[in-house]
Amino acid sequence: MDRELRFQSEYAEIMEREDRRQRWSDFWWAVRHPLATIHWELSKRGWFRKPAVSDDDIPF
């Protein structure tokens, strides 16, 4: 009986932790994915400059 109660409480704790982890994961993707998409689209259009000019970019 005691073992069964302990199992139930541990199981509930694990499921709660898993639920919390899943919610953070959903939140992370809900925030990150549109930002990554916007950044990708803008960088395709050349909105972000390259950090520095290298020797390969100089024509002579």
PDB file of C-alpha atoms in Angstrom:
ATOM      1  CA  MET A   1       0.000   0.000   0.000  1.00  0.00           C
ATOM      2  CA  ASP A   2       2.734   2.413   0.999  1.00  0.00           C
ATOM      3  CA  ARG A   3       4.756   1.484  -2.075  1.00  0.00           C
ATOM      4  CA  GLU A   4       1.743   2.150  -4.288  1.00  0.00           C
ATOM      5  CA  LEU A   5       1.190   5.600  -2.765  1.00  0.00           C
ATOM      6  CA  ARG A   6       4.864   6.444  -3.201  1.00  0.00           C
ATOM      7  CA  PHE A   7       4.713   5.312  -6.819  1.00  0.00           C
ATOM      8  CA  GLN A   8       1.625   7.465  -7.443  1.00  0.00           C
ATOM      9  CA  SER A   9       3.198  10.567  -5.897  1.00  0.00           C
ATOM     10  CA  GLU A  10       6.477  10.054  -7.794  1.00  0.00           C
ATOM     11  CA  TYR A  11       4.555   9.491 -10.996  1.00  0.00           C
ATOM     12  CA  ALA A  12       2.515  12.671 -10.464  1.00  0.00           C
ATOM     13  CA  GLU A  13       5.713  14.598  -9.744  1.00  0.00           C
ATOM     14  CA  ILE A  14       7.394  13.296 -12.897  1.00  0.00           C
ATOM     15  CA  MET A  15       4.360  14.079 -15.037  1.00  0.00           C
ATOM     16  CA  GLU A  16       4.171  17.591 -13.586  1.00  0.00           C
ATOM     17  CA  ARG A  17       7.854  18.160 -14.348  1.00  0.00           C
ATOM     18  CA  GLU A  18       7.378  16.820 -17.878  1.00  0.00           C
ATOM     19  CA  ASP A  19       4.343  19.073 -18.398  1.00  0.00           C
ATOM     20  CA  ARG A  20       6.311  22.104 -17.231  1.00  0.00           C
ATOM     21  CA  ARG A  21       9.184  21.185 -19.562  1.00  0.00           C
ATOM     22  CA  GLN A  22       6.781  20.808 -22.482  1.00  0.00           C
ATOM     23  CA  ARG A  23       5.189  24.187 -21.755  1.00  0.00           C
ATOM     24  CA  TRP A  24       8.600  25.894 -21.693  1.00  0.00           C
ATOM     25  CA  SER A  25       9.477  24.153 -24.945  1.00  0.00           C
ATOM     26  CA  ASP A  26       6.250  25.345 -26.583  1.00  0.00           C
ATOM     27  CA  PHE A  27       6.861  28.873 -25.314  1.00  0.00           C
ATOM     28  CA  TRP A  28      10.461  28.806 -26.576  1.00  0.00           C
ATOM     29  CA  TRP A  29       9.386  27.730 -30.071  1.00  0.00           C
ATOM     30  CA  ALA A  30       6.478  30.183 -30.150  1.00  0.00           C
ATOM     31  CA  VAL A  31       8.943  33.014 -29.499  1.00  0.00           C
ATOM     32  CA  ARG A  32      12.018  31.794 -31.340  1.00  0.00           C
ATOM     33  CA  HIS A  33      10.597  30.510 -34.580  1.00  0.00           C
ATOM     34  CA  PRO A  34       9.010  33.761 -35.862  1.00  0.00           C
ATOM     35  CA  LEU A  35      12.117  35.701 -34.798  1.00  0.00           C
ATOM     36  CA  ALA A  36      14.372  33.287 -36.656  1.00  0.00           C
ATOM     37  CA  THR A  37      12.125  33.480 -39.721  1.00  0.00           C
ATOM     38  CA  ILE A  38      12.084  37.287 -39.678  1.00  0.00           C
ATOM     39  CA  HIS A  39      15.856  37.417 -39.239  1.00  0.00           C
ATOM     40  CA  TRP A  40      16.330  34.973 -42.119  1.00  0.00           C
ATOM     41  CA  GLU A  41      14.025  36.958 -44.429  1.00  0.00           C
ATOM     42  CA  LEU A  42      15.689  40.282 -43.591  1.00  0.00           C
ATOM     43  CA  SER A  43      19.196  38.914 -43.973  1.00  0.00           C
ATOM     44  CA  LYS A  44      18.238  37.486 -47.375  1.00  0.00           C
ATOM     45  CA  ARG A  45      17.305  41.042 -48.356  1.00  0.00           C
ATOM     46  CA  GLY A  46      20.622  42.359 -47.041  1.00  0.00           C
ATOM     47  CA  TRP A  47      19.413  44.200 -43.948  1.00  0.00           C
ATOM     48  CA  PHE A  48      22.278  42.917 -41.813  1.00  0.00           C
ATOM     49  CA  ARG A  49      25.780  43.947 -42.817  1.00  0.00           C
ATOM     50  CA  LYS A  50      28.650  41.520 -42.627  1.00  0.00           C
ATOM     51  CA  PRO A  51      30.753  42.250 -39.539  1.00  0.00           C
ATOM     52  CA  ALA A  52      33.975  43.228 -41.335  1.00  0.00           C
ATOM     53  CA  VAL A  53      35.585  43.316 -44.763  1.00  0.00           C
ATOM     54  CA  SER A  54      38.105  40.548 -45.310  1.00  0.00           C
ATOM     55  CA  ASP A  55      41.064  40.529 -47.696  1.00  0.00           C
ATOM     56  CA  ASP A  56      39.056  38.389 -50.115  1.00  0.00           C
ATOM     57  CA  ASP A  57      36.528  41.211 -50.610  1.00  0.00           C
ATOM     58  CA  ILE A  58      39.164  43.693 -51.826  1.00  0.00           C
ATOM     59  CA  PRO A  59      39.453  43.454 -55.628  1.00  0.00           C
ATOM     60  CA  PHE A  60      43.193  44.221 -56.020  1.00  0.00           C
TER      61      PHE A  60
END
